[in-house]
Every structure is written in structure tokens, then in C-alpha cells.
GROMACS .gro file of C-alpha atoms in nm:
model
  286
    1MET     CA    1  10.442   9.948  10.528
    2GLU     CA    2  10.710   9.673  10.361
    3ARG     CA    3  10.337   9.587  10.223
    4TRP     CA    4  10.258   9.914  10.069
    5ARG     CA    5  10.622   9.877   9.970
    6ASP     CA    6  10.623   9.542   9.794
    7ARG     CA    7  10.255   9.762   9.636
    8VAL     CA    8  10.439  10.040   9.515
    9SER     CA    9  10.694   9.863   9.325
   10GLN     CA   10  10.469   9.652   9.167
   11ARG     CA   11  10.286   9.959   9.043
   12THR     CA   12  10.565  10.129   8.875
   13GLU     CA   13  10.689   9.815   8.767
   14ALA     CA   14  10.323   9.768   8.574
   15ASP     CA   15  10.249  10.032   8.483
   16PHE     CA   16  10.424  10.370   8.503
   17ILE     CA   17  10.748  10.259   8.290
   18PRO     CA   18  10.589  10.107   8.021
   19TRP     CA   19  10.421  10.417   8.020
   20PHE     CA   20  10.641  10.634   8.032
   21THR     CA   21  10.905  10.437   7.783
   22GLY     CA   22  10.627  10.400   7.505
   23TYR     CA   23  10.656  10.550   7.222
   24TRP     CA   24  10.359  10.698   7.166
   25THR     CA   25  10.407  10.831   7.503
   26GLN     CA   26  10.760  10.907   7.370
   27GLN     CA   27  10.635  11.121   7.092
   28TRP     CA   28  10.316  11.313   7.332
   29LEU     CA   29  10.588  11.445   7.628
   30ALA     CA   30  10.791  11.593   7.284
   31ILE     CA   31  10.470  11.820   7.156
   32LYS     CA   32  10.439  11.853   7.553
   33LEU     CA   33  10.788  11.991   7.589
   34ALA     CA   34  10.815  12.172   7.258
   35TRP     CA   35  10.494  12.377   7.468
   36TYR     CA   36  10.708  12.511   7.710
   37GLU     CA   37  10.981  12.573   7.563
   38LEU     CA   38  10.733  12.806   7.377
   39SER     CA   39  10.595  12.934   7.682
   40ALA     CA   40  10.911  12.921   7.866
   41GLY     CA   41  11.041  13.279   7.793
   42GLU     CA   42  11.437  13.375   7.916
   43GLU     CA   43  11.352  13.062   8.210
   44ALA     CA   44  11.591  12.813   7.979
   45ASP     CA   45  11.520  12.543   8.305
   46SER     CA   46  11.129  12.633   8.298
   47SER     CA   47  10.973  12.356   8.010
   48VAL     CA   48  11.236  12.049   8.189
   49LYS     CA   49  11.046  12.140   8.564
   50ARG     CA   50  10.809  12.124   8.420
   51LEU     CA   51  10.848  11.781   8.229
   52ALA     CA   52  10.958  11.714   8.597
   53THR     CA   53  10.573  11.828   8.740
   54TYR     CA   54  10.438  11.635   8.553
   55LEU     CA   55  10.588  11.244   8.564
   56GLN     CA   56  10.568  11.373   8.948
   57GLY     CA   57  10.186  11.403   8.822
   58GLN     CA   58  10.101  11.100   8.637
   59TYR     CA   59  10.307  10.886   8.939
   60ASN     CA   60  10.146  10.963   9.151
   61ASP     CA   61   9.824  10.904   8.948
   62ARG     CA   62   9.926  10.583   8.789
   63VAL     CA   63  10.103  10.429   9.146
   64LEU     CA   64  10.095  10.639   9.457
   65ASN     CA   65   9.710  10.736   9.463
   66PRO     CA   66   9.619  10.337   9.356
   67VAL     CA   67   9.827  10.186   9.615
   68ALA     CA   68   9.690  10.458   9.887
   69LYS     CA   69   9.335  10.296   9.822
   70GLU     CA   70   9.456   9.973   9.920
   71ILE     CA   71   9.724  10.043  10.213
   72ASP     CA   72   9.712  10.411  10.318
   73PRO     CA   73   9.975  10.579  10.496
   74GLU     CA   74   9.864  10.844  10.690
   75ALA     CA   75   9.571  10.487  10.752
   76VAL     CA   76   9.891  10.352  10.906
   77ARG     CA   77   9.960  10.616  11.131
   78GLY     CA   78   9.615  10.669  11.232
   79GLN     CA   79   9.621  10.265  11.396
   80ALA     CA   80   9.938  10.339  11.540
   81THR     CA   81   9.864  10.580  11.750
   82GLN     CA   82   9.558  10.458  11.894
   83LEU     CA   83   9.757  10.151  11.944
   84TYR     CA   84  10.015  10.341  12.103
   85ALA     CA   85   9.688  10.562  12.355
   86GLN     CA   86   9.568  10.201  12.436
   87PHE     CA   87   9.938  10.026  12.492
   88LEU     CA   88   9.977  10.362  12.699
   89GLY     CA   89   9.663  10.336  12.892
   90GLU     CA   90   9.729   9.963  13.006
   91GLN     CA   91  10.072  10.071  13.131
   92LEU     CA   92   9.901  10.304  13.362
   93GLN     CA   93   9.670  10.076  13.468
   94GLY     CA   94   9.911   9.850  13.716
   95ILE     CA   95  10.058  10.241  13.914
   96PRO     CA   96   9.844  10.304  14.149
   97GLN     CA   97   9.830   9.970  14.269
   98ARG     CA   98  10.166   9.938  14.278
   99TYR     CA   99  10.333  10.198  14.482
  100GLY     CA  100   9.928  10.252  14.668
  101ILE     CA  101   9.860  10.595  14.496
  102PRO     CA  102   9.431  10.600  14.515
  103GLN     CA  103   9.292  10.600  14.198
  104ALA     CA  104   9.115  11.040  14.231
  105GLN     CA  105   9.497  11.128  14.325
  106PHE     CA  106   9.680  10.915  14.019
  107ASP     CA  107   9.385  11.107  13.785
  108GLN     CA  108   9.364  11.442  13.835
  109ARG     CA  109   9.786  11.385  13.830
  110LEU     CA  110   9.770  11.245  13.524
  111LYS     CA  111   9.463  11.509  13.365
  112GLU     CA  112   9.778  11.766  13.413
  113ILE     CA  113  10.037  11.576  13.181
  114PRO     CA  114   9.971  11.751  12.867
  115ALA     CA  115  10.007  11.528  12.532
  116ILE     CA  116   9.808  11.715  12.299
  117ALA     CA  117   9.919  12.159  12.335
  118LEU     CA  118   9.848  12.306  12.011
  119ALA     CA  119   9.764  12.664  11.952
  120PRO     CA  120   9.511  12.817  12.028
  121PRO     CA  121   9.472  12.655  12.314
  122PRO     CA  122   9.229  12.538  12.474
  123ALA     CA  123   9.072  12.316  12.217
  124HIS     CA  124   9.373  12.207  12.075
  125SER     CA  125   9.484  12.093  12.361
  126ALA     CA  126   9.404  11.681  12.574
  127SER     CA  127   9.619  11.528  12.870
  128LEU     CA  128   9.668  11.250  12.826
  129TYR     CA  129   9.412  11.103  13.070
  130GLN     CA  130   9.180  11.200  12.806
  131VAL     CA  131   9.459  11.013  12.578
  132VAL     CA  132   9.466  10.740  12.708
  133HIS     CA  133   9.073  10.720  12.800
  134ALA     CA  134   8.918  10.875  12.480
  135ASP     CA  135   8.833  10.579  12.209
  136PRO     CA  136   8.866  10.629  11.961
  137ILE     CA  137   9.137  10.899  12.034
  138ALA     CA  138   9.021  10.996  11.693
  139ARG     CA  139   8.673  11.198  11.950
  140LEU     CA  140   8.924  11.430  12.054
  141PRO     CA  141   8.903  11.755  11.869
  142ALA     CA  142   9.274  11.891  11.962
  143TYR     CA  143   9.372  11.514  11.838
  144VAL     CA  144   9.188  11.580  11.523
  145ALA     CA  145   9.381  11.913  11.511
  146LEU     CA  146   9.712  11.734  11.524
  147VAL     CA  147   9.596  11.516  11.273
  148ALA     CA  148   9.537  11.816  10.996
  149GLN     CA  149   9.855  11.982  11.160
  150ILE     CA  150  10.071  11.690  11.031
  151ARG     CA  151   9.924  11.646  10.708
  152LYS     CA  152   9.983  11.972  10.611
  153LYS     CA  153  10.345  11.940  10.690
  154ALA     CA  154  10.385  11.602  10.482
  155GLY     CA  155  10.185  11.793  10.182
  156ASP     CA  156  10.433  12.070  10.155
  157ALA     CA  157  10.713  11.830  10.185
  158GLY     CA  158  10.554  11.607   9.941
  159ALA     CA  159  10.490  11.267  10.001
  160GLY     CA  160  10.589  11.189   9.520
  161PRO     CA  161  10.893  11.178   9.373
  162THR     CA  162  11.096  11.497   9.443
  163ASP     CA  163  11.226  11.713   9.164
  164SER     CA  164  11.643  11.615   9.281
  165ARG     CA  165  11.481  11.257   9.185
  166LEU     CA  166  11.255  11.307   8.852
  167SER     CA  167  11.477  11.620   8.754
  168PRO     CA  168  11.778  11.389   8.599
  169VAL     CA  169  11.471  11.189   8.367
  170ALA     CA  170  11.313  11.504   8.278
  171ASN     CA  171  11.687  11.674   8.165
  172ARG     CA  172  11.830  11.343   8.016
  173VAL     CA  173  11.456  11.298   7.807
  174SER     CA  174  11.430  11.597   7.668
  175GLY     CA  175  11.728  11.669   7.397
  176GLN     CA  176  11.580  11.338   7.273
  177LEU     CA  177  11.242  11.430   7.324
  178ALA     CA  178  11.332  11.724   7.115
  179ASP     CA  179  11.562  11.544   6.843
  180LYS     CA  180  11.275  11.287   6.824
  181LEU     CA  181  11.037  11.644   6.773
  182ALA     CA  182  11.287  11.783   6.511
  183THR     CA  183  11.297  11.420   6.302
  184SER     CA  184  10.851  11.437   6.242
  185GLY     CA  185  10.883  11.789   6.117
  186GLY     CA  186  11.165  11.701   5.913
  187ALA     CA  187  10.939  11.488   5.762
  188SER     CA  188  10.620  11.690   5.668
  189ALA     CA  189  10.848  11.925   5.559
  190VAL     CA  190  11.084  11.611   5.314
  191GLY     CA  191  10.725  11.549   5.224
  192ALA     CA  192  10.556  11.838   5.128
  193PRO     CA  193  10.620  11.881   4.843
  194PHE     CA  194  10.475  11.540   4.670
  195GLY     CA  195  10.143  11.739   4.833
  196ARG     CA  196   9.918  11.617   5.125
  197VAL     CA  197   9.855  11.259   5.057
  198GLY     CA  198  10.327  11.287   5.012
  199SER     CA  199  10.336  11.400   5.285
  200MET     CA  200  10.157  11.199   5.465
  201LEU     CA  201  10.286  10.875   5.350
  202ILE     CA  202  10.686  11.013   5.494
  203SER     CA  203  10.546  11.082   5.772
  204LEU     CA  204  10.440  10.726   5.874
  205GLY     CA  205  10.753  10.584   5.704
  206ALA     CA  206  10.925  10.823   5.957
  207ALA     CA  207  10.684  10.715   6.299
  208ALA     CA  208  10.705  10.343   6.164
  209PHE     CA  209  11.120  10.382   6.185
  210GLY     CA  210  11.119  10.581   6.477
  211ALA     CA  211  10.881  10.342   6.653
  212ILE     CA  212  11.109  10.015   6.554
  213ALA     CA  213  11.403  10.244   6.682
  214HIS     CA  214  11.254  10.343   6.955
  215GLU     CA  215  11.151   9.970   7.059
  216ASN     CA  216  11.610   9.820   7.038
  217GLN     CA  217  11.648  10.185   7.261
  218ARG     CA  218  11.388  10.097   7.548
  219PRO     CA  219  11.585   9.833   7.771
  220GLU     CA  220  11.826  10.046   7.793
  221MET     CA  221  11.543  10.373   7.871
  222GLU     CA  222  11.353  10.098   8.112
  223ALA     CA  223  11.673  10.070   8.346
  224GLN     CA  224  11.763  10.439   8.371
  225LEU     CA  225  11.391  10.514   8.478
  226ARG     CA  226  11.395  10.155   8.720
  227VAL     CA  227  11.736  10.344   8.883
  228ASN     CA  228  11.562  10.662   8.954
  229LEU     CA  229  11.315  10.495   9.106
  230ASN     CA  230  11.473  10.301   9.293
  231GLY     CA  231  11.532  10.553   9.454
  232ALA     CA  232  11.270  10.790   9.458
  233LEU     CA  233  11.096  10.479   9.677
  234ASP     CA  234  11.366  10.485   9.919
  235ASP     CA  235  11.384  10.874   9.970
  236MET     CA  236  10.992  10.777   9.989
  237TRP     CA  237  10.980  10.455  10.234
  238LEU     CA  238  11.271  10.660  10.467
  239GLY     CA  239  11.075  10.978  10.465
  240LEU     CA  240  10.745  10.728  10.609
  241MET     CA  241  10.981  10.586  10.859
  242GLU     CA  242  11.152  10.792  11.024
  243ASP     CA  243  11.016  11.210  10.955
  244ARG     CA  244  10.967  11.276  11.328
  245ALA     CA  245  10.719  11.535  11.137
  246THR     CA  246  10.562  11.330  10.899
  247GLY     CA  247  10.585  10.960  10.903
  248VAL     CA  248  10.395  10.762  10.958
  249MET     CA  249  10.530  10.719  11.322
  250ALA     CA  250  10.476  11.145  11.359
  251GLU     CA  251  10.181  11.142  11.584
  252VAL     CA  252  10.343  10.906  11.804
  253TYR     CA  253  10.619  11.082  11.867
  254TYR     CA  254  10.465  11.462  11.929
  255ILE     CA  255  10.251  11.319  12.179
  256SER     CA  256  10.547  11.114  12.404
  257ASP     CA  257  10.784  11.425  12.300
  258ARG     CA  258  10.520  11.689  12.515
  259ILE     CA  259  10.492  11.400  12.776
  260GLU     CA  260  10.790  11.369  12.835
  261GLU     CA  261  10.869  11.730  12.767
  262SER     CA  262  10.616  11.779  13.072
  263LEU     CA  263  10.784  11.548  13.272
  264ARG     CA  264  11.071  11.672  13.304
  265LYS     CA  265  10.967  12.026  13.434
  266THR     CA  266  10.782  11.833  13.705
  267VAL     CA  267  10.952  11.914  14.062
  268PRO     CA  268  11.059  11.633  14.256
  269TYR     CA  269  10.920  11.628  14.645
  270PRO     CA  270  11.158  11.537  14.882
  271VAL     CA  271  11.057  11.155  15.058
  272LYS     CA  272  11.168  11.080  15.441
  273LEU     CA  273  11.158  10.750  15.462
  274GLU     CA  274  11.151  10.621  15.801
  275PRO     CA  275  11.343  10.373  15.963
  276VAL     CA  276  11.241   9.986  15.913
  277PRO     CA  277  11.275   9.865  16.273
  278GLN     CA  278  11.496   9.551  16.317
  279GLU     CA  279  11.394   9.209  16.478
  280GLU     CA  280  11.640   8.969  16.603
  281VAL     CA  281  11.578   8.634  16.576
  282PRO     CA  282  11.721   8.340  16.742
  283LEU     CA  283  11.805   8.049  16.492
  284SER     CA  284  11.760   7.683  16.583
  285GLY     CA  285  11.964   7.473  16.839
  286LYS     CA  286  12.110   7.846  17.012
   0.00000   0.00000   0.00000
């Protein structure tokens, strides 16, 4: 996952930031913003929200999806669960011999402990015995259902930068884009009396001047965008590493919680201990 974070940061710097801050991208975004505003109706913030959604899609296409082909957090989640099941099985192997429990009796006890319990049972349920003996765990129908449930939760939560991170970017650039579009329209209007050729020359001149001005402003724009995207990456990282419901350890947490919950419900029976006979051993020379 550290490698995943590094690759996301690298692609953000090498692809998304140069694309977003490019002059012609900004021109294209200005046109899109104008279209959004025309179709927004009475909803004032609709165009900014749609612009933020468009930027989210571009970030996914340019950064997250290519990185996922190298390091997929969903694949990491599955690998973590497989390792957990293997380790758990190794730890359980020594218990019968250590406490003198018949293997058949111990196996029966493991079959009574639910490790996956999803509705509707029994197809979406699996015991601790099934989890530690499945090779691989992905063959269990209950595990497949668990993976689907976690993926749905992760999808509902959103895998990319949130609106709270990209809306400020969209809000800030929307005013700049509107000004650029107005400037472009004004140049065309000024050139209209000079005919088609004159209008084209004036528009091209305005575009060239705008490109030069844009390059002067670009470092500041990149710095502001970098701050927002670094915050978005921190949010994604925190969710993947800490979220017990959708992170890369979500399946491990689920199975572990079900096992512990079952063990807490186990009724302890009193064990009668036989007294250990005491023997007197005379000391040498006395």
C-alpha cells in the first residue's frame, strides 16, 4: 500500500496536474462550464458541482485506474484475508495437542463458530473450520458474498477524491474560466466589423496573449491544485488503511469480529480440578 500511495502521487504530478493546468484544457473547461451554466436552471451551484464531478472522473481515468492496474487495493484486501486465514489455521493446529483435546472434537467445535454470517443463510455463511481449511478462501461462496458486500460499501463511499476536496478547486477556477470565456467572446465581437479574416486574426491574437498570461499564472495554479490533491490523497489513504468497513483490512476485521463475538457468547462450564497428591522427598544426608 505504501507503493500504491507513491504511484498515485507520481501519476498525479506527472499527468493530472499538467493536464488540468494546461492552457487548452482550461479553454475546454471554460466551454464546459458555460454549457453547465446554460443547463443549470435555477440551481446556482449546479455548474460547479458538475465541474467537480467531471474532475473526479478525469482523476480516476488519469491516476487511480492506471495505478490500480499495477497495485489494486481490492487485490491487496484479498491477499490480506488469505494470509490471515493461513496464519489463523497455523495457530489453531497446536491447540488440540497442547490441551489434550481429541482432533475430531476440536474440529466439531470450530464448525460451530461462525466466521462469516451474511443474510440469507446458509449459502452466505461459513464456519471458522471452513475458513481455515479453504484453499484458497476465495472458493467459499460466503466469502464471495462478503467481498461483494464490502465492494458495494466502498463504491457507495467513493474511491476517488471527494467533493469536499475538488469543489474548492472547481469553485475557484469557475470564476477564472468564466473570465477567459468572456475574453474570448469579446475578442470575437471586436473582430466582427473587420470581417471573417479580421475576426480570426484578432481571436488568434487574443488566444496567443491569453496563452502567455496563462503560463505566467500556471505555477501558482499548480501549487494550489497540488495542496488540494495532496489532501485528497491523504483522505483516500486514511480510508484504505483505517476504515474497518471498506479498507484493505475490512475482510480481516469482519471475520475476526465474528469469531470474537461468537466466543464471547460461549457459556463457560466450571471445571472440577482433582487435587494433586503431595509426596515427601527426603533431602540427601538428613
